[in-house]
Amino acid sequence: MKLAIWTYEGPPHVGAMRVATAMQGLHYVLHAPQGDTYADLLFTMIERLPHRPPVTYTTFQARDLGTDTGELFKRTMRDAYERYRPEAIMVGASCTAELIQDDPGGLGRTLGLPIPVVPLELPSYQRKENWGASETFYRLVRAFAGPNAPAPGTSRPAREPGRRPSCNILGPTALGFRHRDDVIEIERLLDRLGVEVRVVAPRGATPTQLTLLGEADFNVVLYPETAEVTARWLEKTFGQPSTRTVPIGVGATRAFIREVAELAGIDPAGALADAESRLPWYSRSVDSTYLTGKRVFVFGDGTHAVAAARVAAREFGFEVVGVGTYDRTFARDVRAVAEEFGAEALISDDYLEVEARIAELRPELVLGTQMERHIAKRLGIGCAVISAPVHVQDFPARYSPQMGYEGANVLWDAWVHPLMMGLEEHLLGMFRGDFEFHDGAGASHHGAPATAAPTEPEPVAAANDADGPSWTTDADKELRKVPFFVRGKARRNTESYAREHGVATITIETLYDAKAHFAR
Amino acid sequence: MSTAIRTAQNPLDATGCGDAPVLRERGQREVFCGLTGIIWLHRKIQDAFFLIVGSRTCAHLMQSAAGVMIFAEPRFATAIIDDRDLAGLADANDELDAVVDKLLDRRPDIKLLFLVGSCPSEVIKLDLSRAASRLSRRFAPRVRILNYSGSGIETTFTQGEDNCLASMVPEMPASPAGAPASLLVVGTLADVVEDQLRRRFDELGIGPVGFLPPRRAGELPAVGPATRMLLAQPYLAETARLLEERGAQRLEAPFPLGVEGTTLWLKAAADAFGVPAERFERVTERPRQRAEAAVARYRDTMAGLSVFFFPDSQLEIPLARFLARELGMRPIEVGTPYLHRSHMAADLALLPSGTTLSEGQDVDRQLDRCHAAAPDLVVCGLGLANPLEAAGLATKWSIELVFTPIQGYEQAADLAELFARPLARRRRLEV
């Protein structure tokens, strides 16, 4: 048993949902108790998807546990098939359903539906979300591409002469950190290199398209968290090599281009020469001098943390004082990069431990997840988000990839802006008495430690015009219950109401008379 | 169960939906589990901590359901059960004790700790009531430890609060024999609303007045045969039952949503405490009139529009009553996760007859009915709102209705605004 306040990853079935929701024509029937449907809102609210995730839950309750929950599962699955008519169905259990051992896979097969049924075994009490996404993708690819595998030992036929080299892009899911835009950026890059993209999966792929995965010459693994296991299987089964470099930052993008060129047997010179990022010049521009040696703490999933640490050190000139990940699977990579920059590695999914480490290291910038954004806010440190777990603001309206040359431009803007705010905050901190910053609020939404509430009462009297209405103590106390960010407006409205109605002394009643008067 | 004192009168003397048939459905329920109530309960009781004994899913729900993570360190956490606990390699009780030690060590300010049961803890039959009494003995008198179930197999959304409050009922002191009548307001209210109501009761000469839950663990009100209770929330079946067992008498009234609901709710107390009609009128006239005027401004845009409620918090029936009677809206279907006929009687009587009442859910079929009805406004949970918006329907997320002060006269117009805003927004947008 482990005490958790916040978690970096959800349970593994949420990883499966990220794969199912990313794909087309696939439905997921999940044996789960009432309440587990909360996961839908991750997709409809955080990612703002205009449709429900393709997931049907059994939502059993205590009264169902005394009856045949297996029958409930079968009925749910049959109804889901009739209603949605998917190309294929995945079946599985959430943590509670795992305990009642109904075997959704076995039950699913007995229904005899005329479509493929892929059973998922995702052990909820051992594994987490990223593992669940990876395992789900692997099971799907094995189920759909597997039947097209050549006999073991068959060597891969050479590409037909004159035919463009081709690849698949593996890894992007729903609810991924900037996956939507990374895919566009990398497709453009591959196109410029003259490489044809056959299948992008899971994002956007149908089960039928997965059957074609073996046809491409090689695989581009954008998110090893989701796709590395699958890519290894494809390599073994179809003889398809895959990329190892994740193209985040200018250096990694160049390395990625060279790697792809080698796998495709083409000349990378063109793609390396044109369309460079603005990052190198912006970093060399004299106004960036102040960035030199800024102390930065990096935390995220393995891939993004490693990439961010390298970019921070080599492309921004920051000093990496700490780097870590919540995903033990990537501990080795993260330790290696920490050693490279003489920083300490932190491998932990304990939010409090991460917070303590940040507080101890006192960095000037945190590159982390939404969780570190909260930590940084509390500690008054600037922060940019570089990795899942994501929040609604990690789905920006504008095109903002993390990968490729445009991705490097995005990194430049996102990482430097919290630091620029620093100057402004000094000014705000110097003039803390400013009437617009009450309640001991931090100097801005970006940081500055929350200070103690001002000891002196708010200047009620000063806010009253000499000939204006005055406030009774009770009314003033009541006013303070109004959230501080609208309190000023409430005060002004009440006073103007009092003036209009010839009320000399504002009582609680006046306050609410005015509130009702100005309602809407 | 029905020791209710009937005082609230239906002004129109109509039967409304009092005897209306109910469409009962079993299928996928797109609702939260009872753990979600912790999101407001942990802010309300300022020295209480909520420890969910559950899975990673529970922890993930808690941080996802709030929509945002809370800036300050929350007074809730999850003890995540792992495979060692399940395989019997670790004694789950020892593990739980260790987690509680660590937690109380970190948070010495905590006076009341709730062990909250979840689906997995209940399926593996982890006995949290024994754990709570064991730990209570260890930490007495510094910390009191209670337990309740917020699991999805036992509770739907707001029923979690019901179980939480129910777990506190045995802790409430008994009012002394011969104590004068006292009023107990039951159900979490925003502090500002509680203060307003307390003032209103003072003006009416009603007192002493206690609130459950209290703001601090040590301020539990007394209960006994002289206690008259007003439910401030409609989802408190078990809490009310236990309070009745301790002698409290429930005052029947509609819930204090909207001007009419608030007036009838206050009137129920006034009648029970023998407040003269003239005094009631004097005290309530001004706030009632200004609230009526403020609400009336929404009527022009809202009257005649149809509204469809998906089940969520059990607030649906009183809300539909408010929208129908004070804004002139037309409820098409009012879904509720659970229909408590006697607690809801006064509200049902005021709901326009012909409204479809549904209990439970088969979300796909309900969505079919909703699309067919093409209502002007849909009240639904977060999982459904954007998909319905994308299909061209205006929606109001229901969770905001439990996170916003909406009860009482001073909030009546705010409540109207919550429903008016999605429609106003659509009128403004040209893209």
XYZ file of N, CA and C in Angstrom, chain A residues 279-362:
252
model
N 15.833 28.579 -33.361
C 16.402 28.419 -32.024
C 17.909 28.734 -31.964
N 18.730 28.185 -32.891
C 20.170 28.434 -32.748
C 20.512 29.928 -32.753
N 19.897 30.680 -33.646
C 20.213 32.116 -33.705
C 19.668 32.848 -32.480
N 18.467 32.521 -32.066
C 17.905 33.178 -30.880
C 18.772 32.904 -29.660
N 19.327 31.700 -29.586
C 20.165 31.369 -28.445
C 21.478 32.127 -28.483
N 21.942 32.430 -29.700
C 23.200 33.166 -29.823
C 23.003 34.664 -29.771
N 21.808 35.121 -29.951
C 21.518 36.556 -29.925
C 21.891 37.112 -28.538
N 22.483 38.329 -28.501
C 23.054 38.833 -27.243
C 22.028 38.992 -26.127
N 20.787 39.234 -26.490
C 19.792 39.406 -25.429
C 19.604 38.123 -24.618
N 20.083 36.995 -25.185
C 19.932 35.717 -24.491
C 21.045 35.460 -23.482
N 21.971 36.395 -23.380
C 23.106 36.188 -22.474
C 22.632 35.832 -21.076
N 21.541 36.481 -20.655
C 21.081 36.277 -19.286
C 20.582 34.855 -19.032
N 20.398 34.084 -20.112
C 19.957 32.699 -19.928
C 21.108 31.793 -19.487
N 22.317 32.296 -19.643
C 23.494 31.450 -19.415
C 23.528 30.886 -17.998
N 23.614 29.589 -17.923
C 23.773 28.949 -16.614
C 22.552 29.006 -15.727
N 21.410 29.404 -16.278
C 20.171 29.350 -15.481
C 19.986 27.938 -14.983
N 19.665 27.817 -13.719
C 19.547 26.489 -13.113
C 18.175 25.907 -13.406
N 18.162 24.750 -14.060
C 16.883 24.191 -14.481
C 16.722 22.763 -13.951
N 15.503 22.478 -13.511
C 15.157 21.138 -13.047
C 14.195 20.533 -14.057
N 14.472 19.301 -14.482
C 13.692 18.669 -15.548
C 13.015 17.411 -15.004
N 11.727 17.281 -15.279
C 11.015 16.076 -14.829
C 9.892 15.753 -15.808
N 9.713 14.484 -16.110
C 8.638 14.128 -17.033
C 8.652 12.648 -17.326
N 7.995 12.253 -18.430
C 8.147 10.857 -18.836
C 9.593 10.704 -19.320
N 10.054 9.475 -19.501
C 11.461 9.262 -19.803
C 11.909 10.010 -21.043
N 11.161 9.856 -22.121
C 11.565 10.433 -23.398
C 11.656 11.944 -23.341
N 10.618 12.570 -22.796
C 10.610 14.034 -22.785
C 11.613 14.592 -21.791
N 11.824 13.889 -20.675
C 12.781 14.388 -19.687
C 14.199 14.343 -20.251
N 14.549 13.232 -20.875
C 15.887 13.106 -21.446
C 16.093 14.163 -22.533
N 15.111 14.298 -23.405
C 15.229 15.264 -24.497
C 15.340 16.686 -23.950
N 14.508 17.004 -22.967
C 14.502 18.368 -22.441
C 15.831 18.693 -21.754
N 16.383 17.713 -21.047
C 17.657 17.967 -20.369
C 18.737 18.289 -21.396
N 18.774 17.536 -22.480
C 19.797 17.775 -23.518
C 19.596 19.135 -24.170
N 18.342 19.434 -24.508
C 18.083 20.704 -25.177
C 18.413 21.860 -24.247
N 18.022 21.720 -22.983
C 18.264 22.798 -22.010
C 19.756 23.089 -21.912
N 20.566 22.034 -21.829
C 22.000 22.225 -21.646
C 22.676 22.684 -22.931
N 22.361 21.996 -24.032
C 23.141 22.218 -25.259
C 22.583 23.308 -26.147
N 21.301 23.592 -26.030
C 20.705 24.538 -26.975
C 20.259 25.838 -26.317
N 20.098 25.822 -24.985
C 19.744 27.053 -24.272
C 20.905 27.555 -23.407
N 21.890 26.673 -23.164
C 22.985 27.078 -22.282
C 22.596 27.101 -20.816
N 21.542 26.377 -20.455
C 21.140 26.289 -19.046
C 22.048 25.309 -18.318
N 21.989 25.356 -16.993
C 22.633 24.335 -16.191
C 21.548 23.394 -15.669
N 21.678 22.126 -16.025
C 20.683 21.147 -15.562
C 21.078 20.718 -14.147
N 20.281 21.132 -13.150
C 20.639 20.790 -11.770
C 19.964 19.503 -11.305
N 18.953 19.089 -12.029
C 18.295 17.839 -11.647
C 17.467 17.356 -12.817
N 17.386 16.041 -12.978
C 16.540 15.493 -14.030
C 15.952 14.195 -13.509
N 14.671 13.999 -13.819
C 14.040 12.798 -13.285
C 12.848 12.368 -14.094
N 12.362 11.193 -13.764
C 11.172 10.670 -14.424
C 10.316 9.905 -13.424
N 9.020 9.851 -13.723
C 8.110 9.071 -12.886
C 7.982 7.650 -13.428
N 8.602 7.397 -14.580
C 8.424 6.118 -15.250
C 9.702 5.290 -15.116
N 9.661 4.308 -14.199
C 10.845 3.497 -13.913
C 11.414 2.807 -15.135
N 10.547 2.510 -16.110
C 11.002 1.828 -17.321
C 12.152 2.579 -17.984
N 12.174 3.905 -17.781
C 13.174 4.722 -18.455
C 14.265 5.208 -17.499
N 14.349 4.549 -16.333
C 15.287 5.007 -15.312
C 16.712 5.045 -15.854
N 17.089 4.029 -16.629
C 18.469 3.957 -17.086
C 18.822 5.144 -17.990
N 17.941 5.442 -18.919
C 18.195 6.567 -19.831
C 18.315 7.873 -19.055
N 17.447 8.023 -18.063
C 17.431 9.281 -17.313
C 18.690 9.387 -16.448
N 19.096 8.266 -15.859
C 20.334 8.288 -15.059
C 21.519 8.652 -15.946
N 21.514 8.106 -17.163
C 22.638 8.374 -18.069
C 22.728 9.857 -18.397
N 21.595 10.462 -18.672
C 21.639 11.883 -19.052
C 21.979 12.735 -17.830
N 21.531 12.303 -16.658
C 21.873 13.050 -15.437
C 23.384 13.032 -15.231
N 23.943 11.872 -15.438
C 25.394 11.745 -15.266
C 26.119 12.629 -16.273
N 25.615 12.615 -17.490
C 26.229 13.414 -18.555
C 26.335 14.893 -18.149
N 25.317 15.383 -17.430
C 25.323 16.810 -17.068
C 25.703 17.044 -15.610
N 26.195 16.006 -14.962
C 26.648 16.159 -13.582
C 25.519 16.503 -12.622
N 24.318 16.052 -12.966
C 23.175 16.333 -12.083
C 22.744 15.035 -11.422
N 21.893 15.179 -10.416
C 21.403 13.988 -9.747
C 20.113 13.540 -10.430
N 19.953 12.230 -10.605
C 18.718 11.711 -11.201
C 17.699 11.450 -10.095
N 16.429 11.678 -10.424
C 15.357 11.367 -9.473
C 14.362 10.450 -10.175
N 14.294 9.202 -9.711
C 13.347 8.260 -10.305
C 12.269 8.028 -9.254
N 11.121 8.671 -9.433
C 10.091 8.565 -8.407
C 8.745 8.979 -8.966
N 7.701 8.293 -8.514
C 6.373 8.778 -8.890
C 5.680 9.353 -7.652
N 6.484 9.725 -6.681
C 5.936 10.339 -5.475
C 6.052 11.863 -5.606
N 4.913 12.456 -5.793
C 4.822 13.898 -6.012
C 5.516 14.686 -4.893
N 5.376 14.211 -3.664
C 5.960 14.937 -2.535
C 7.487 14.888 -2.578
N 8.000 13.762 -3.063
C 9.451 13.639 -3.179
C 9.980 14.600 -4.253
N 9.241 14.687 -5.347
C 9.643 15.602 -6.416
C 9.610 17.039 -5.904
N 8.557 17.349 -5.158
C 8.430 18.696 -4.610
C 9.605 19.010 -3.674
N 9.935 18.039 -2.822
C 11.030 18.264 -1.873
C 12.346 18.480 -2.621
N 12.551 17.710 -3.683
C 13.784 17.849 -4.437
C 13.858 19.226 -5.105
N 12.761 19.666 -5.661
C 12.770 20.983 -6.316
C 13.043 22.073 -5.278
N 12.395 21.941 -4.127
C 12.596 22.949 -3.083
C 14.062 22.973 -2.649
N 14.656 21.802 -2.578
C 16.042 21.702 -2.124
C 17.003 22.265 -3.178
N 16.740 21.987 -4.450
C 17.655 22.412 -5.506
C 17.502 23.885 -5.878
N 16.363 24.476 -5.531
C 16.090 25.876 -5.853
C 16.449 26.259 -7.290
